């Protein structure tokens, strides 16, 4: 198998309460961004809760550019992102931490 990326997590991050989240991979290809979702359960304890997936953001779009999102508004209260296409949010995701990506 060929190594395409790696991640290191220091023990002080997970040894007391565990860990549940995404870690950025150091990739061999600088044009690729990837993350590893990892759960670590300390002995005698439960897994930590899932990361909270709700957040707010503001983006600016130039006239003529696309947002690049498929959305679902069926509940009348929330806007759910159900797909990403080429557009301003692709650019946003490239620069955002894993837990803040759409």
PDB file of N, CA and C in Angstrom:
ATOM      1  N   UNK A   1       0.845  -1.189   0.000  1.00  0.00           N
ATOM      2  CA  UNK A   1       0.000   0.000   0.000  1.00  0.00           C
ATOM      3  C   UNK A   1       0.880   1.238   0.000  1.00  0.00           C
ATOM      4  N   UNK A   2       0.450   2.250  -0.720  1.00  0.00           N
ATOM      5  CA  UNK A   2       1.194   3.504  -0.791  1.00  0.00           C
ATOM      6  C   UNK A   2       0.682   4.477   0.258  1.00  0.00           C
ATOM      7  N   UNK A   3       1.607   5.147   0.929  1.00  0.00           N
ATOM      8  CA  UNK A   3       1.240   6.165   1.906  1.00  0.00           C
ATOM      9  C   UNK A   3       0.803   7.422   1.167  1.00  0.00           C
ATOM     10  N   UNK A   4      -0.416   7.887   1.446  1.00  0.00           N
ATOM     11  CA  UNK A   4      -0.906   9.115   0.806  1.00  0.00           C
ATOM     12  C   UNK A   4      -1.047  10.255   1.807  1.00  0.00           C
ATOM     13  N   UNK A   5      -1.077   9.945   3.093  1.00  0.00           N
ATOM     14  CA  UNK A   5      -1.191  10.979   4.111  1.00  0.00           C
ATOM     15  C   UNK A   5      -1.007  10.377   5.490  1.00  0.00           C
ATOM     16  N   UNK A   6      -0.809  11.258   6.453  1.00  0.00           N
ATOM     17  CA  UNK A   6      -0.650  10.788   7.831  1.00  0.00           C
ATOM     18  C   UNK A   6      -1.202  11.814   8.791  1.00  0.00           C
ATOM     19  N   UNK A   7      -1.487  11.366  10.009  1.00  0.00           N
ATOM     20  CA  UNK A   7      -1.970  12.253  11.065  1.00  0.00           C
ATOM     21  C   UNK A   7      -1.333  11.815  12.377  1.00  0.00           C
ATOM     22  N   UNK A   8      -1.047  12.784  13.230  1.00  0.00           N
ATOM     23  CA  UNK A   8      -0.517  12.508  14.561  1.00  0.00           C
ATOM     24  C   UNK A   8      -1.399  13.232  15.565  1.00  0.00           C
ATOM     25  N   UNK A   9      -1.780  12.536  16.632  1.00  0.00           N
ATOM     26  CA  UNK A   9      -2.573  13.147  17.686  1.00  0.00           C
ATOM     27  C   UNK A   9      -1.828  12.948  19.007  1.00  0.00           C
ATOM     28  N   UNK A  10      -1.445  14.046  19.659  1.00  0.00           N
ATOM     29  CA  UNK A  10      -0.715  13.929  20.918  1.00  0.00           C
ATOM     30  C   UNK A  10      -1.595  13.322  22.019  1.00  0.00           C
ATOM     31  N   UNK A  11      -1.022  12.530  22.917  1.00  0.00           N
ATOM     32  CA  UNK A  11      -1.813  11.869  23.968  1.00  0.00           C
ATOM     33  C   UNK A  11      -2.592  12.839  24.845  1.00  0.00           C
ATOM     34  N   UNK A  12      -2.076  14.036  25.105  1.00  0.00           N
ATOM     35  CA  UNK A  12      -2.790  14.955  25.990  1.00  0.00           C
ATOM     36  C   UNK A  12      -4.119  15.424  25.394  1.00  0.00           C
ATOM     37  N   UNK A  13      -4.317  15.214  24.099  1.00  0.00           N
ATOM     38  CA  UNK A  13      -5.579  15.594  23.459  1.00  0.00           C
ATOM     39  C   UNK A  13      -6.681  14.591  23.794  1.00  0.00           C
ATOM     40  N   UNK A  14      -6.334  13.326  24.040  1.00  0.00           N
ATOM     41  CA  UNK A  14      -7.367  12.305  24.217  1.00  0.00           C
ATOM     42  C   UNK A  14      -7.271  11.503  25.501  1.00  0.00           C
ATOM     43  N   UNK A  15      -6.180  11.585  26.265  1.00  0.00           N
ATOM     44  CA  UNK A  15      -5.974  10.640  27.356  1.00  0.00           C
ATOM     45  C   UNK A  15      -6.971  10.771  28.510  1.00  0.00           C
ATOM     46  N   UNK A  16      -7.477  11.962  28.804  1.00  0.00           N
ATOM     47  CA  UNK A  16      -8.416  12.115  29.918  1.00  0.00           C
ATOM     48  C   UNK A  16      -9.866  11.867  29.527  1.00  0.00           C
ATOM     49  N   UNK A  17     -10.316  12.489  28.435  1.00  0.00           N
ATOM     50  CA  UNK A  17     -11.725  12.436  28.072  1.00  0.00           C
ATOM     51  C   UNK A  17     -11.998  11.769  26.737  1.00  0.00           C
ATOM     52  N   UNK A  18     -10.960  11.296  26.068  1.00  0.00           N
ATOM     53  CA  UNK A  18     -11.142  10.701  24.761  1.00  0.00           C
ATOM     54  C   UNK A  18     -11.162  11.767  23.682  1.00  0.00           C
ATOM     55  N   UNK A  19     -11.529  11.350  22.484  1.00  0.00           N
ATOM     56  CA  UNK A  19     -11.560  12.276  21.350  1.00  0.00           C
ATOM     57  C   UNK A  19     -12.623  11.809  20.376  1.00  0.00           C
ATOM     58  N   UNK A  20     -13.333  12.768  19.785  1.00  0.00           N
ATOM     59  CA  UNK A  20     -14.321  12.458  18.764  1.00  0.00           C
ATOM     60  C   UNK A  20     -14.350  13.639  17.805  1.00  0.00           C
ATOM     61  N   UNK A  21     -13.717  13.494  16.666  1.00  0.00           N
ATOM     62  CA  UNK A  21     -13.693  14.605  15.726  1.00  0.00           C
ATOM     63  C   UNK A  21     -12.880  14.300  14.492  1.00  0.00           C
ATOM     64  N   UNK A  22     -12.658  15.331  13.708  1.00  0.00           N
ATOM     65  CA  UNK A  22     -11.910  15.223  12.465  1.00  0.00           C
ATOM     66  C   UNK A  22     -10.513  15.785  12.655  1.00  0.00           C
ATOM     67  N   UNK A  23      -9.542  15.099  12.106  1.00  0.00           N
ATOM     68  CA  UNK A  23      -8.154  15.549  12.153  1.00  0.00           C
ATOM     69  C   UNK A  23      -7.655  15.735  10.725  1.00  0.00           C
ATOM     70  N   UNK A  24      -6.978  16.862  10.443  1.00  0.00           N
ATOM     71  CA  UNK A  24      -6.451  17.057   9.089  1.00  0.00           C
ATOM     72  C   UNK A  24      -5.290  16.113   8.826  1.00  0.00           C
ATOM     73  N   UNK A  25      -5.297  15.517   7.655  1.00  0.00           N
ATOM     74  CA  UNK A  25      -4.200  14.639   7.250  1.00  0.00           C
ATOM     75  C   UNK A  25      -3.105  15.471   6.596  1.00  0.00           C
ATOM     76  N   UNK A  26      -1.863  15.161   6.915  1.00  0.00           N
ATOM     77  CA  UNK A  26      -0.734  15.723   6.173  1.00  0.00           C
ATOM     78  C   UNK A  26      -0.602  14.871   4.915  1.00  0.00           C
ATOM     79  N   UNK A  27      -0.933  15.472   3.784  1.00  0.00           N
ATOM     80  CA  UNK A  27      -0.996  14.730   2.534  1.00  0.00           C
ATOM     81  C   UNK A  27       0.302  14.859   1.744  1.00  0.00           C
ATOM     82  N   UNK A  28       0.666  13.808   1.040  1.00  0.00           N
ATOM     83  CA  UNK A  28       1.830  13.865   0.153  1.00  0.00           C
ATOM     84  C   UNK A  28       1.570  14.787  -1.028  1.00  0.00           C
ATOM     85  N   UNK A  29       0.333  14.832  -1.487  1.00  0.00           N
ATOM     86  CA  UNK A  29      -0.057  15.700  -2.594  1.00  0.00           C
ATOM     87  C   UNK A  29      -0.554  17.022  -2.017  1.00  0.00           C
ATOM     88  N   UNK A  30       0.142  18.138  -2.239  1.00  0.00           N
ATOM     89  CA  UNK A  30      -0.256  19.417  -1.638  1.00  0.00           C
ATOM     90  C   UNK A  30      -1.578  19.959  -2.173  1.00  0.00           C
ATOM     91  N   UNK A  31      -2.091  19.412  -3.264  1.00  0.00           N
ATOM     92  CA  UNK A  31      -3.360  19.869  -3.824  1.00  0.00           C
ATOM     93  C   UNK A  31      -4.564  19.125  -3.251  1.00  0.00           C
ATOM     94  N   UNK A  32      -4.316  18.212  -2.313  1.00  0.00           N
ATOM     95  CA  UNK A  32      -5.393  17.418  -1.723  1.00  0.00           C
ATOM     96  C   UNK A  32      -5.542  17.786  -0.256  1.00  0.00           C
ATOM     97  N   UNK A  33      -6.803  18.037   0.152  1.00  0.00           N
ATOM     98  CA  UNK A  33      -7.109  18.240   1.568  1.00  0.00           C
ATOM     99  C   UNK A  33      -7.982  17.081   2.000  1.00  0.00           C
ATOM    100  N   UNK A  34      -7.587  16.416   3.072  1.00  0.00           N
ATOM    101  CA  UNK A  34      -8.360  15.279   3.560  1.00  0.00           C
ATOM    102  C   UNK A  34      -8.325  15.261   5.081  1.00  0.00           C
ATOM    103  N   UNK A  35      -9.329  14.622   5.662  1.00  0.00           N
ATOM    104  CA  UNK A  35      -9.457  14.554   7.104  1.00  0.00           C
ATOM    105  C   UNK A  35      -9.775  13.125   7.512  1.00  0.00           C
ATOM    106  N   UNK A  36      -9.377  12.783   8.716  1.00  0.00           N
ATOM    107  CA  UNK A  36      -9.676  11.475   9.280  1.00  0.00           C
ATOM    108  C   UNK A  36     -10.622  11.687  10.451  1.00  0.00           C
ATOM    109  N   UNK A  37     -11.783  11.058  10.396  1.00  0.00           N
ATOM    110  CA  UNK A  37     -12.700  11.115  11.540  1.00  0.00           C
ATOM    111  C   UNK A  37     -12.267  10.015  12.498  1.00  0.00           C
ATOM    112  N   UNK A  38     -12.033  10.422  13.746  1.00  0.00           N
ATOM    113  CA  UNK A  38     -11.454   9.504  14.726  1.00  0.00           C
ATOM    114  C   UNK A  38     -12.226   9.570  16.033  1.00  0.00           C
ATOM    115  N   UNK A  39     -12.496   8.402  16.615  1.00  0.00           N
ATOM    116  CA  UNK A  39     -13.103   8.310  17.946  1.00  0.00           C
ATOM    117  C   UNK A  39     -12.177   7.502  18.829  1.00  0.00           C
ATOM    118  N   UNK A  40     -11.838   8.069  19.980  1.00  0.00           N
ATOM    119  CA  UNK A  40     -11.000   7.371  20.961  1.00  0.00           C
ATOM    120  C   UNK A  40     -11.755   7.360  22.284  1.00  0.00           C
ATOM    121  N   UNK A  41     -11.911   6.166  22.856  1.00  0.00           N
ATOM    122  CA  UNK A  41     -12.641   5.999  24.111  1.00  0.00           C
ATOM    123  C   UNK A  41     -11.650   5.626  25.210  1.00  0.00           C
ATOM    124  N   UNK A  42     -11.564   6.458  26.258  1.00  0.00           N
ATOM    125  CA  UNK A  42     -10.680   6.086  27.357  1.00  0.00           C
ATOM    126  C   UNK A  42     -11.207   4.844  28.086  1.00  0.00           C
ATOM    127  N   UNK A  43     -10.314   4.082  28.656  1.00  0.00           N
ATOM    128  CA  UNK A  43     -10.706   2.875  29.376  1.00  0.00           C
ATOM    129  C   UNK A  43     -11.658   3.229  30.517  1.00  0.00           C
ATOM    130  N   UNK A  44     -12.773   2.511  30.582  1.00  0.00           N
ATOM    131  CA  UNK A  44     -13.747   2.716  31.649  1.00  0.00           C
ATOM    132  C   UNK A  44     -14.690   3.885  31.433  1.00  0.00           C
ATOM    133  N   UNK A  45     -14.623   4.543  30.290  1.00  0.00           N
ATOM    134  CA  UNK A  45     -15.503   5.680  30.001  1.00  0.00           C
ATOM    135  C   UNK A  45     -16.230   5.438  28.682  1.00  0.00           C
ATOM    136  N   UNK A  46     -17.258   6.260  28.438  1.00  0.00           N
ATOM    137  CA  UNK A  46     -17.970   6.212  27.171  1.00  0.00           C
ATOM    138  C   UNK A  46     -17.224   7.039  26.124  1.00  0.00           C
ATOM    139  N   UNK A  47     -17.600   6.812  24.862  1.00  0.00           N
ATOM    140  CA  UNK A  47     -17.063   7.660  23.802  1.00  0.00           C
ATOM    141  C   UNK A  47     -17.523   9.101  24.035  1.00  0.00           C
ATOM    142  N   UNK A  48     -16.703  10.069  23.703  1.00  0.00           N
ATOM    143  CA  UNK A  48     -17.153  11.459  23.794  1.00  0.00           C
ATOM    144  C   UNK A  48     -18.288  11.703  22.796  1.00  0.00           C
ATOM    145  N   UNK A  49     -19.118  12.731  23.045  1.00  0.00           N
ATOM    146  CA  UNK A  49     -20.221  13.011  22.114  1.00  0.00           C
ATOM    147  C   UNK A  49     -19.713  13.443  20.751  1.00  0.00           C
ATOM    148  N   UNK A  50     -20.585  13.287  19.749  1.00  0.00           N
ATOM    149  CA  UNK A  50     -20.265  13.721  18.391  1.00  0.00           C
ATOM    150  C   UNK A  50     -20.052  15.234  18.379  1.00  0.00           C
ATOM    151  N   UNK A  51     -19.189  15.716  17.486  1.00  0.00           N
ATOM    152  CA  UNK A  51     -19.040  17.162  17.353  1.00  0.00           C
ATOM    153  C   UNK A  51     -20.364  17.794  16.920  1.00  0.00           C
ATOM    154  N   UNK A  52     -20.641  18.971  17.405  1.00  0.00           N
ATOM    155  CA  UNK A  52     -21.889  19.665  17.094  1.00  0.00           C
ATOM    156  C   UNK A  52     -21.824  20.195  15.672  1.00  0.00           C
ATOM    157  N   UNK A  53     -22.725  19.755  14.769  1.00  0.00           N
ATOM    158  CA  UNK A  53     -22.586  20.078  13.349  1.00  0.00           C
ATOM    159  C   UNK A  53     -23.295  21.360  12.894  1.00  0.00           C
ATOM    160  N   UNK A  54     -23.779  22.194  13.805  1.00  0.00           N
ATOM    161  CA  UNK A  54     -24.486  23.397  13.415  1.00  0.00           C
ATOM    162  C   UNK A  54     -23.609  24.610  13.649  1.00  0.00           C
ATOM    163  N   UNK A  55     -23.498  25.468  12.641  1.00  0.00           N
ATOM    164  CA  UNK A  55     -22.708  26.684  12.780  1.00  0.00           C
ATOM    165  C   UNK A  55     -23.195  27.708  11.779  1.00  0.00           C
ATOM    166  N   UNK A  56     -22.832  28.942  11.995  1.00  0.00           N
ATOM    167  CA  UNK A  56     -23.208  30.019  11.081  1.00  0.00           C
ATOM    168  C   UNK A  56     -21.992  30.510  10.319  1.00  0.00           C
ATOM    169  N   UNK A  57     -22.233  31.068   9.150  1.00  0.00           N
ATOM    170  CA  UNK A  57     -21.142  31.640   8.371  1.00  0.00           C
ATOM    171  C   UNK A  57     -21.686  32.693   7.437  1.00  0.00           C
ATOM    172  N   UNK A  58     -20.808  33.562   6.999  1.00  0.00           N
ATOM    173  CA  UNK A  58     -21.145  34.596   6.028  1.00  0.00           C
ATOM    174  C   UNK A  58     -20.163  34.505   4.881  1.00  0.00           C
ATOM    175  N   UNK A  59     -20.659  34.481   3.667  1.00  0.00           N
ATOM    176  CA  UNK A  59     -19.798  34.486   2.485  1.00  0.00           C
ATOM    177  C   UNK A  59     -20.241  35.616   1.569  1.00  0.00           C
ATOM    178  N   UNK A  60     -19.294  36.130   0.807  1.00  0.00           N
ATOM    179  CA  UNK A  60     -19.599  37.164  -0.179  1.00  0.00           C
ATOM    180  C   UNK A  60     -19.420  36.556  -1.565  1.00  0.00           C
ATOM    181  N   UNK A  61     -20.393  36.816  -2.418  1.00  0.00           N
ATOM    182  CA  UNK A  61     -20.377  36.247  -3.754  1.00  0.00           C
ATOM    183  C   UNK A  61     -20.356  37.383  -4.759  1.00  0.00           C
ATOM    184  N   UNK A  62     -19.440  37.306  -5.693  1.00  0.00           N
ATOM    185  CA  UNK A  62     -19.377  38.293  -6.765  1.00  0.00           C
ATOM    186  C   UNK A  62     -20.518  38.039  -7.751  1.00  0.00           C
ATOM    187  N   UNK A  63     -21.060  39.100  -8.358  1.00  0.00           N
ATOM    188  CA  UNK A  63     -22.113  38.903  -9.369  1.00  0.00           C
ATOM    189  C   UNK A  63     -21.641  37.941 -10.466  1.00  0.00           C
ATOM    190  N   UNK A  64     -22.516  37.041 -10.841  1.00  0.00           N
ATOM    191  CA  UNK A  64     -22.191  36.085 -11.896  1.00  0.00           C
ATOM    192  C   UNK A  64     -21.552  34.804 -11.400  1.00  0.00           C
ATOM    193  N   UNK A  65     -21.188  34.721 -10.109  1.00  0.00           N
ATOM    194  CA  UNK A  65     -20.619  33.474  -9.577  1.00  0.00           C
ATOM    195  C   UNK A  65     -21.731  32.679  -8.895  1.00  0.00           C
ATOM    196  N   UNK A  66     -21.526  31.394  -8.793  1.00  0.00           N
ATOM    197  CA  UNK A  66     -22.521  30.506  -8.196  1.00  0.00           C
ATOM    198  C   UNK A  66     -22.194  30.249  -6.729  1.00  0.00           C
ATOM    199  N   UNK A  67     -23.251  30.015  -5.943  1.00  0.00           N
ATOM    200  CA  UNK A  67     -23.030  29.578  -4.564  1.00  0.00           C
ATOM    201  C   UNK A  67     -22.521  28.140  -4.561  1.00  0.00           C
ATOM    202  N   UNK A  68     -23.138  27.281  -5.362  1.00  0.00           N
ATOM    203  CA  UNK A  68     -22.689  25.897  -5.469  1.00  0.00           C
ATOM    204  C   UNK A  68     -23.189  24.996  -4.361  1.00  0.00           C
ATOM    205  N   UNK A  69     -24.426  25.194  -3.912  1.00  0.00           N
ATOM    206  CA  UNK A  69     -24.984  24.321  -2.877  1.00  0.00           C
ATOM    207  C   UNK A  69     -26.363  23.834  -3.284  1.00  0.00           C
ATOM    208  N   UNK A  70     -26.676  22.610  -2.896  1.00  0.00           N
ATOM    209  CA  UNK A  70     -28.036  22.085  -2.966  1.00  0.00           C
ATOM    210  C   UNK A  70     -28.584  22.183  -1.550  1.00  0.00           C
ATOM    211  N   UNK A  71     -29.778  22.740  -1.400  1.00  0.00           N
ATOM    212  CA  UNK A  71     -30.326  22.928  -0.067  1.00  0.00           C
ATOM    213  C   UNK A  71     -31.705  22.293   0.062  1.00  0.00           C
ATOM    214  N   UNK A  72     -32.073  22.020   1.310  1.00  0.00           N
ATOM    215  CA  UNK A  72     -33.383  21.486   1.661  1.00  0.00           C
ATOM    216  C   UNK A  72     -33.971  22.433   2.704  1.00  0.00           C
ATOM    217  N   UNK A  73     -35.154  22.976   2.414  1.00  0.00           N
ATOM    218  CA  UNK A  73     -35.819  23.902   3.342  1.00  0.00           C
ATOM    219  C   UNK A  73     -37.198  23.373   3.739  1.00  0.00           C
ATOM    220  N   UNK A  74     -37.417  22.096   3.615  1.00  0.00           N
ATOM    221  CA  UNK A  74     -38.756  21.522   3.807  1.00  0.00           C
ATOM    222  C   UNK A  74     -39.359  21.745   5.187  1.00  0.00           C
ATOM    223  N   UNK A  75     -38.528  21.857   6.232  1.00  0.00           N
ATOM    224  CA  UNK A  75     -39.128  22.027   7.558  1.00  0.00           C
ATOM    225  C   UNK A  75     -39.562  23.462   7.819  1.00  0.00           C
ATOM    226  N   UNK A  76     -39.235  24.404   6.921  1.00  0.00           N
ATOM    227  CA  UNK A  76     -39.670  25.778   7.066  1.00  0.00           C
ATOM    228  C   UNK A  76     -38.930  26.579   8.119  1.00  0.00           C
ATOM    229  N   UNK A  77     -37.967  25.970   8.792  1.00  0.00           N
ATOM    230  CA  UNK A  77     -37.221  26.647   9.858  1.00  0.00           C
ATOM    231  C   UNK A  77     -35.730  26.679   9.593  1.00  0.00           C
ATOM    232  N   UNK A  78     -35.222  25.646   8.961  1.00  0.00           N
ATOM    233  CA  UNK A  78     -33.777  25.487   8.804  1.00  0.00           C
ATOM    234  C   UNK A  78     -33.406  25.330   7.339  1.00  0.00           C
ATOM    235  N   UNK A  79     -32.176  25.626   7.060  1.00  0.00           N
ATOM    236  CA  UNK A  79     -31.611  25.448   5.729  1.00  0.00           C
ATOM    237  C   UNK A  79     -30.574  24.331   5.859  1.00  0.00           C
ATOM    238  N   UNK A  80     -30.832  23.206   5.231  1.00  0.00           N
ATOM    239  CA  UNK A  80     -29.924  22.067   5.299  1.00  0.00           C
ATOM    240  C   UNK A  80     -29.154  21.976   3.991  1.00  0.00           C
ATOM    241  N   UNK A  81     -27.835  21.927   4.087  1.00  0.00           N
ATOM    242  CA  UNK A  81     -27.000  21.731   2.908  1.00  0.00           C
ATOM    243  C   UNK A  81     -26.958  20.238   2.642  1.00  0.00           C
ATOM    244  N   UNK A  82     -27.426  19.837   1.453  1.00  0.00           N
ATOM    245  CA  UNK A  82     -27.468  18.406   1.129  1.00  0.00           C
ATOM    246  C   UNK A  82     -26.505  18.044   0.000  1.00  0.00           C
ATOM    247  N   UNK A  83     -25.834  19.051  -0.559  1.00  0.00           N
ATOM    248  CA  UNK A  83     -24.859  18.779  -1.611  1.00  0.00           C
ATOM    249  C   UNK A  83     -24.037  20.021  -1.920  1.00  0.00           C
ATOM    250  N   UNK A  84     -22.814  19.799  -2.352  1.00  0.00           N
ATOM    251  CA  UNK A  84     -21.909  20.891  -2.727  1.00  0.00           C
ATOM    252  C   UNK A  84     -21.501  20.688  -4.179  1.00  0.00           C
ATOM    253  N   UNK A  85     -21.557  21.767  -4.952  1.00  0.00           N
ATOM    254  CA  UNK A  85     -21.109  21.769  -6.342  1.00  0.00           C
ATOM    255  C   UNK A  85     -20.011  22.817  -6.477  1.00  0.00           C
ATOM    256  N   UNK A  86     -19.453  22.954  -7.653  1.00  0.00           N
ATOM    257  CA  UNK A  86     -18.440  23.986  -7.894  1.00  0.00           C
ATOM    258  C   UNK A  86     -19.069  25.363  -7.679  1.00  0.00           C
ATOM    259  N   UNK A  87     -18.430  26.192  -6.862  1.00  0.00           N
ATOM    260  CA  UNK A  87     -18.935  27.529  -6.572  1.00  0.00           C
ATOM    261  C   UNK A  87     -18.218  28.122  -5.378  1.00  0.00           C
ATOM    262  N   UNK A  88     -18.786  29.172  -4.810  1.00  0.00           N
ATOM    263  CA  UNK A  88     -18.152  29.890  -3.711  1.00  0.00           C
ATOM    264  C   UNK A  88     -17.962  29.010  -2.477  1.00  0.00           C
ATOM    265  N   UNK A  89     -18.871  28.045  -2.254  1.00  0.00           N
ATOM    266  CA  UNK A  89     -18.720  27.193  -1.082  1.00  0.00           C
ATOM    267  C   UNK A  89     -17.622  26.148  -1.256  1.00  0.00           C
ATOM    268  N   UNK A  90     -17.309  25.781  -2.486  1.00  0.00           N
ATOM    269  CA  UNK A  90     -16.151  24.910  -2.719  1.00  0.00           C
ATOM    270  C   UNK A  90     -14.898  25.636  -2.263  1.00  0.00           C
ATOM    271  N   UNK A  91     -14.799  26.899  -2.633  1.00  0.00           N
ATOM    272  CA  UNK A  91     -13.652  27.715  -2.205  1.00  0.00           C
ATOM    273  C   UNK A  91     -13.644  27.875  -0.683  1.00  0.00           C
ATOM    274  N   UNK A  92     -14.808  28.113  -0.095  1.00  0.00           N
ATOM    275  CA  UNK A  92     -14.903  28.227   1.368  1.00  0.00           C
ATOM    276  C   UNK A  92     -14.412  26.939   2.029  1.00  0.00           C
ATOM    277  N   UNK A  93     -14.894  25.783   1.569  1.00  0.00           N
ATOM    278  CA  UNK A  93     -14.498  24.508   2.170  1.00  0.00           C
ATOM    279  C   UNK A  93     -12.999  24.276   2.091  1.00  0.00           C
ATOM    280  N   UNK A  94     -12.377  24.725   1.024  1.00  0.00           N
ATOM    281  CA  UNK A  94     -10.936  24.524   0.860  1.00  0.00           C
ATOM    282  C   UNK A  94     -10.159  25.197   1.984  1.00  0.00           C
ATOM    283  N   UNK A  95     -10.660  26.347   2.465  1.00  0.00           N
ATOM    284  CA  UNK A  95      -9.949  27.129   3.471  1.00  0.00           C
ATOM    285  C   UNK A  95     -10.447  26.910   4.900  1.00  0.00           C
ATOM    286  N   UNK A  96     -11.516  26.156   5.076  1.00  0.00           N
ATOM    287  CA  UNK A  96     -12.134  25.982   6.398  1.00  0.00           C
ATOM    288  C   UNK A  96     -11.606  24.735   7.107  1.00  0.00           C
ATOM    289  N   UNK A  97     -11.607  24.804   8.445  1.00  0.00           N
ATOM    290  CA  UNK A  97     -11.290  23.623   9.252  1.00  0.00           C
ATOM    291  C   UNK A  97     -12.363  22.566   8.994  1.00  0.00           C
ATOM    292  N   UNK A  98     -12.040  21.307   9.210  1.00  0.00           N
ATOM    293  CA  UNK A  98     -12.959  20.209   8.905  1.00  0.00           C
ATOM    294  C   UNK A  98     -14.308  20.383   9.585  1.00  0.00           C
ATOM    295  N   UNK A  99     -14.320  20.778  10.856  1.00  0.00           N
ATOM    296  CA  UNK A  99     -15.587  20.887  11.573  1.00  0.00           C
ATOM    297  C   UNK A  99     -16.432  22.072  11.127  1.00  0.00           C
ATOM    298  N   UNK A 100     -15.883  22.940  10.291  1.00  0.00           N
ATOM    299  CA  UNK A 100     -16.620  24.092   9.776  1.00  0.00           C
ATOM    300  C   UNK A 100     -16.892  23.979   8.280  1.00  0.00           C
ATOM    301  N   UNK A 101     -16.631  22.840   7.681  1.00  0.00           N
ATOM    302  CA  UNK A 101     -16.913  22.659   6.270  1.00  0.00           C
ATOM    303  C   UNK A 101     -18.360  22.234   6.068  1.00  0.00           C
ATOM    304  N   UNK A 102     -18.871  22.577   4.891  1.00  0.00           N
ATOM    305  CA  UNK A 102     -20.228  22.153   4.523  1.00  0.00           C
ATOM    306  C   UNK A 102     -20.179  20.802   3.873  1.00  0.00           C
TER     307      UNK A 102
END
